[in-house]
Coordinates of C-alpha atoms in Angstrom, one line a residue:
M5 CA 13.9 -8.0 12.1
E6 CA 12.5 -5.0 13.9
K7 CA 8.9 -4.3 13.3
L8 CA 7.9 -1.9 10.5
T9 CA 5.8 0.9 11.9
G10 CA 4.1 4.1 11.0
I11 CA 2.3 5.4 7.9
F12 CA 3.2 3.8 4.6
A13 CA 1.9 5.3 1.3
A14 CA 0.8 2.6 -1.1
M15 CA 2.6 4.5 -3.8
V16 CA 0.9 5.4 -7.0
T17 CA 2.9 4.6 -10.2
P18 CA 3.2 7.6 -12.6
F19 CA 2.5 6.6 -16.2
N20 CA 2.5 8.7 -19.4
E21 CA -0.6 9.0 -21.5
D22 CA 0.8 6.2 -23.8
G23 CA 1.1 3.8 -20.8
S24 CA 4.9 4.0 -20.5
L25 CA 6.5 4.6 -17.2
N26 CA 7.4 8.2 -16.4
E27 CA 10.7 7.5 -14.8
Q28 CA 11.5 11.1 -13.6
A29 CA 8.1 11.3 -12.0
V30 CA 8.8 8.2 -10.0
G31 CA 11.6 10.0 -8.2
E32 CA 9.4 13.2 -7.8
T33 CA 6.6 11.1 -6.3
V34 CA 9.0 9.6 -3.8
N35 CA 10.3 13.0 -2.8
F36 CA 6.8 14.4 -2.4
L37 CA 5.8 11.5 -0.1
I38 CA 8.9 12.0 2.0
E39 CA 9.2 15.8 2.0
N40 CA 5.6 16.9 1.8
Q41 CA 3.6 14.1 3.3
K42 CA 6.2 12.9 5.9
V43 CA 5.4 9.2 5.4
D44 CA 7.4 6.6 7.3
G45 CA 7.5 4.1 4.5
L46 CA 6.4 3.2 1.0
Y47 CA 4.6 0.1 -0.3
I48 CA 5.6 -0.4 -3.9
N49 CA 3.8 -2.2 -6.8
G50 CA 0.7 -2.8 -4.8
S51 CA -2.9 -2.4 -5.9
T52 CA -2.6 1.4 -5.9
G53 CA 0.6 1.0 -7.8
E54 CA -1.3 -0.8 -10.6
F55 CA 0.8 -3.9 -10.6
L56 CA -1.9 -5.8 -12.4
A57 CA -1.3 -3.4 -15.4
S58 CA 2.5 -3.5 -15.3
N59 CA 4.8 -6.2 -16.7
C60 CA 7.7 -7.6 -14.9
A61 CA 10.3 -5.3 -16.5
T62 CA 8.2 -2.2 -15.5
Q63 CA 7.8 -3.4 -11.9
Q64 CA 11.6 -4.1 -11.7
K65 CA 12.3 -0.6 -13.0
I66 CA 10.0 0.9 -10.4
L67 CA 11.7 -0.9 -7.6
E68 CA 15.0 0.4 -8.8
L69 CA 13.9 4.0 -9.2
V70 CA 12.2 4.1 -5.9
A71 CA 15.2 2.7 -4.0
K72 CA 17.5 5.2 -5.7
A73 CA 15.2 8.2 -4.9
A74 CA 14.5 7.1 -1.3
N75 CA 18.2 6.6 -0.7
G76 CA 17.7 4.9 2.7
R77 CA 15.5 7.7 4.1
I78 CA 12.4 5.6 4.8
Q79 CA 11.2 2.0 5.1
L80 CA 10.5 0.2 1.8
I81 CA 8.3 -2.9 1.1
A82 CA 8.1 -4.4 -2.4
Q83 CA 4.8 -6.1 -3.4
V84 CA 5.9 -9.0 -5.6
G85 CA 2.7 -11.2 -5.7
N86 CA 1.8 -12.8 -9.0
L87 CA 0.1 -15.9 -10.2
D88 CA 3.5 -16.9 -11.7
Y89 CA 5.5 -17.3 -8.6
N90 CA 8.7 -17.4 -10.7
Q91 CA 8.1 -13.8 -11.4
S92 CA 7.5 -13.2 -7.7
I93 CA 10.8 -14.8 -6.8
Y94 CA 12.6 -12.8 -9.5
L95 CA 11.2 -9.5 -8.3
G96 CA 11.8 -10.5 -4.7
K97 CA 15.5 -11.1 -5.5
I98 CA 15.7 -7.7 -7.1
A99 CA 14.2 -6.1 -3.9
K100 CA 16.7 -8.0 -1.8
D101 CA 19.6 -6.7 -3.9
L102 CA 18.2 -3.1 -3.6
N103 CA 18.0 -3.4 0.2
Y104 CA 14.2 -3.3 0.6
D105 CA 13.2 -3.9 4.2
A106 CA 10.7 -6.7 3.2
I107 CA 8.6 -8.1 0.4
S108 CA 4.9 -8.7 0.4
A109 CA 2.7 -10.8 -1.8
V110 CA -1.0 -10.7 -2.4
T111 CA -2.7 -14.0 -2.0
P112 CA -3.3 -15.9 -5.2
Y113 CA -6.4 -14.6 -7.0
Y114 CA -8.9 -15.1 -9.9
Y115 CA -8.7 -18.9 -10.0
G116 CA -10.1 -21.0 -7.1
F117 CA -7.2 -21.8 -4.7
S118 CA -7.2 -24.0 -1.6
F119 CA -5.3 -23.1 1.5
K120 CA -2.8 -25.8 0.6
D121 CA -2.2 -23.8 -2.6
V122 CA -1.8 -20.5 -0.7
Y123 CA 0.7 -22.1 1.7
N124 CA 2.7 -23.6 -1.1
Y125 CA 2.7 -20.2 -2.9
Y126 CA 4.2 -18.3 0.0
K127 CA 6.7 -21.1 0.8
K128 CA 8.0 -21.1 -2.8
I129 CA 8.5 -17.3 -2.8
I130 CA 10.2 -17.3 0.6
D131 CA 12.4 -20.2 -0.2
G132 CA 13.3 -18.5 -3.5
T133 CA 14.1 -15.1 -2.1
G134 CA 15.1 -15.5 1.6
M135 CA 13.3 -12.2 2.2
N136 CA 11.1 -11.2 5.1
M137 CA 7.5 -11.6 3.9
F138 CA 4.2 -9.7 4.7
V139 CA 1.2 -11.6 3.6
Y140 CA -1.1 -9.3 1.7
Y141 CA -4.6 -10.1 2.8
L142 CA -7.4 -8.7 0.6
P143 CA -10.2 -11.2 0.7
Q144 CA -12.9 -8.9 -0.8
L145 CA -10.9 -8.7 -4.1
T146 CA -9.0 -12.0 -4.2
N147 CA -11.8 -14.2 -2.9
I148 CA -9.3 -15.9 -0.6
S149 CA -10.3 -15.9 3.1
L150 CA -8.1 -17.2 5.8
S151 CA -9.1 -18.5 9.3
I152 CA -7.1 -17.5 12.3
A153 CA -5.7 -21.0 12.4
E154 CA -4.7 -20.8 8.7
F155 CA -2.9 -17.5 9.5
G156 CA -1.0 -19.4 12.2
K157 CA 0.1 -22.0 9.7
L158 CA 1.4 -19.3 7.4
L159 CA 3.2 -17.7 10.3
S160 CA 5.0 -21.0 10.9
L161 CA 6.8 -20.4 7.7
D162 CA 10.3 -19.0 8.2
K163 CA 10.5 -15.3 7.2
V164 CA 6.7 -14.6 7.4
V165 CA 6.9 -11.7 9.7
G166 CA 3.7 -9.9 9.2
V167 CA 0.4 -9.2 7.5
K168 CA -0.8 -6.3 5.4
F169 CA -4.4 -6.7 6.6
S170 CA -6.7 -5.0 4.1
A171 CA -9.9 -6.8 5.0
T172 CA -12.8 -4.8 6.4
N173 CA -13.6 -7.3 9.2
L174 CA -12.6 -5.7 12.4
F175 CA -13.5 -8.7 14.5
E176 CA -11.1 -10.8 12.4
L177 CA -8.4 -8.2 12.9
E178 CA -8.9 -8.2 16.7
R179 CA -8.8 -12.0 16.8
L180 CA -5.6 -12.0 14.7
K181 CA -4.0 -9.5 17.0
N182 CA -5.1 -11.4 20.1
A183 CA -3.9 -14.7 18.8
Y184 CA -0.5 -13.5 17.6
P185 CA 0.5 -10.5 19.6
D186 CA 4.0 -10.4 18.2
L187 CA 2.8 -10.4 14.6
N188 CA 3.7 -7.2 12.6
I189 CA 0.3 -6.0 11.4
L190 CA 0.1 -3.2 8.9
Y191 CA -3.5 -2.2 8.4
G192 CA -4.7 -1.3 5.0
W193 CA -8.2 0.1 5.4
D194 CA -7.8 3.8 5.4
E195 CA -11.5 4.4 6.1
M196 CA -11.2 2.8 9.5
L197 CA -7.7 4.0 10.5
V198 CA -8.9 5.0 13.9
A199 CA -10.2 1.5 14.6
G200 CA -6.9 0.0 13.6
A201 CA -5.0 2.4 15.9
L202 CA -7.3 1.5 18.9
L203 CA -6.8 -2.2 18.2
G204 CA -3.0 -1.7 18.4
V205 CA -1.8 -2.5 14.9
D206 CA 1.8 -1.5 14.2
G207 CA 1.4 0.5 11.0
F208 CA -0.8 1.6 8.2
I209 CA -0.6 1.2 4.4
G210 CA -3.0 3.0 2.2
S211 CA -3.6 4.7 -1.2
T212 CA -5.1 7.8 0.3
Y213 CA -1.9 8.6 2.2
N214 CA -0.4 9.6 -1.1
A215 CA -2.0 13.0 -0.6
N216 CA -3.2 13.3 3.0
A217 CA -0.8 11.4 5.3
I218 CA -0.7 14.6 7.4
L219 CA -4.3 14.3 8.5
A220 CA -3.9 10.5 8.9
R221 CA -1.1 11.1 11.3
K222 CA -3.3 13.5 13.3
I223 CA -5.8 10.7 13.7
L224 CA -3.1 8.4 15.0
V225 CA -1.8 10.9 17.5
A226 CA -5.3 11.6 18.8
A227 CA -6.2 8.0 19.1
K228 CA -2.9 7.0 20.8
S229 CA -3.2 9.9 23.2
G230 CA -6.6 8.8 24.3
N231 CA -8.4 11.6 22.6
I232 CA -11.0 9.3 21.1
S233 CA -13.6 11.9 20.3
E234 CA -11.1 14.0 18.5
A235 CA -9.8 11.0 16.6
V236 CA -13.3 10.0 15.5
Q237 CA -14.1 13.5 14.3
L238 CA -10.8 13.6 12.3
Q239 CA -11.7 10.2 10.8
H240 CA -15.0 11.7 9.7
Q241 CA -13.1 14.5 7.9
Y242 CA -10.7 12.0 6.4
N243 CA -13.6 9.8 5.1
N244 CA -15.1 12.9 3.4
Y245 CA -11.8 13.3 1.6
I246 CA -11.8 9.6 0.7
S247 CA -15.4 9.8 -0.6
D248 CA -14.5 12.6 -3.0
L249 CA -11.3 10.8 -4.1
V250 CA -13.0 7.5 -5.0
A251 CA -15.8 9.3 -6.8
N252 CA -13.2 10.9 -9.2
N253 CA -10.8 8.2 -10.6
L254 CA -8.8 7.5 -7.4
M255 CA -5.3 6.8 -8.8
G256 CA -5.5 9.5 -11.5
T257 CA -6.7 12.1 -9.1
L258 CA -3.9 11.3 -6.6
K259 CA -1.3 11.7 -9.4
A260 CA -2.9 15.0 -10.4
I261 CA -2.7 16.2 -6.8
I262 CA 1.0 15.4 -6.6
H263 CA 1.5 17.3 -9.9
L264 CA -0.4 20.3 -8.7
K265 CA 1.6 20.3 -5.5
G266 CA 4.7 21.0 -7.7
Y267 CA 6.2 17.5 -7.9
G268 CA 6.7 16.3 -11.5
D269 CA 4.6 16.0 -14.6
L270 CA 0.9 15.2 -14.7
T271 CA 0.8 11.5 -15.0
Y272 CA -2.0 9.0 -15.6
S273 CA -3.5 5.6 -14.7
K274 CA -3.3 2.5 -16.8
I275 CA -6.3 0.8 -15.1
A276 CA -9.3 0.6 -17.3
Y277 CA -11.3 3.4 -15.8
A278 CA -13.7 5.3 -18.1
P279 CA -11.7 8.1 -19.9
I280 CA -11.5 11.4 -18.2
E281 CA -10.4 14.7 -19.9
K282 CA -7.2 16.2 -18.6
E283 CA -9.0 19.5 -17.7
E284 CA -11.6 17.6 -15.7
L285 CA -9.0 15.5 -13.9
L286 CA -7.1 18.7 -12.9
K287 CA -10.2 20.4 -11.8
N288 CA -11.3 17.5 -9.6
A289 CA -7.8 17.4 -8.1
Q290 CA -7.7 21.1 -7.4
N291 CA -11.2 20.9 -5.8
I292 CA -9.9 18.3 -3.4
I293 CA -6.8 20.3 -2.6
D294 CA -8.9 23.4 -1.9
K295 CA -11.4 21.5 0.2
Y296 CA -9.1 19.2 2.2
L297 CA -5.4 19.8 1.6
S298 CA -4.8 23.6 1.8

């Protein structure tokens, strides 16, 4: 397959206050990201999409609604990782039927897993779906760290075409890129986007691109044009935006921003954040719009 490139929003999932999926808002969110933020692709049912708080039926519905709304306009990756790899296979088959460009799966988490376990997990999902696979590498949350040699063993699996590299270790990223120059690397650490660009990764997946992919693209353009000082200054601006986002219920605030921009109902997060009043959520979102997105 051709490499997937550009800026991918790790799309938020719009839930109603009672925790049910707001199906209309899914389509509105897709349209916002394509029309307003000009993203190149969407990463669906990832951490930002709150897959850990969504059952299999909900994740399937999201995949279907996104594919319908996107209608072939952008690249789509479905995150299907789960400790029950049978569910991963099921969702991977759904993504295949819906013509997603690839699937991705977070490494196994919570329990202690050996590399043999990790290898077997990806092999089962690939064998069961026949889909191109991006390994979702997030060691700071999954407690699964892979050596460069172990990455190589995963890459020997048919259909493993890339890595969503969301680790913070830039040395490891450079070593991975150096060892496997043909690997399709999608970098998932928004706070260091400029570093990923300079290291030559192929694309970027992040939560914060749900509302500010425009500035993220300016960073990429500056970095790739050799305007390093400008790129670094833009990254400083971007990180100020990120700091304000993460201080104010990240997923909820992103959804409120999309609503305030005129795309769909106000929707909510299912993750167990401390409760926040609707008025405060909207106020925080409007402050971020006024400060960074106007």
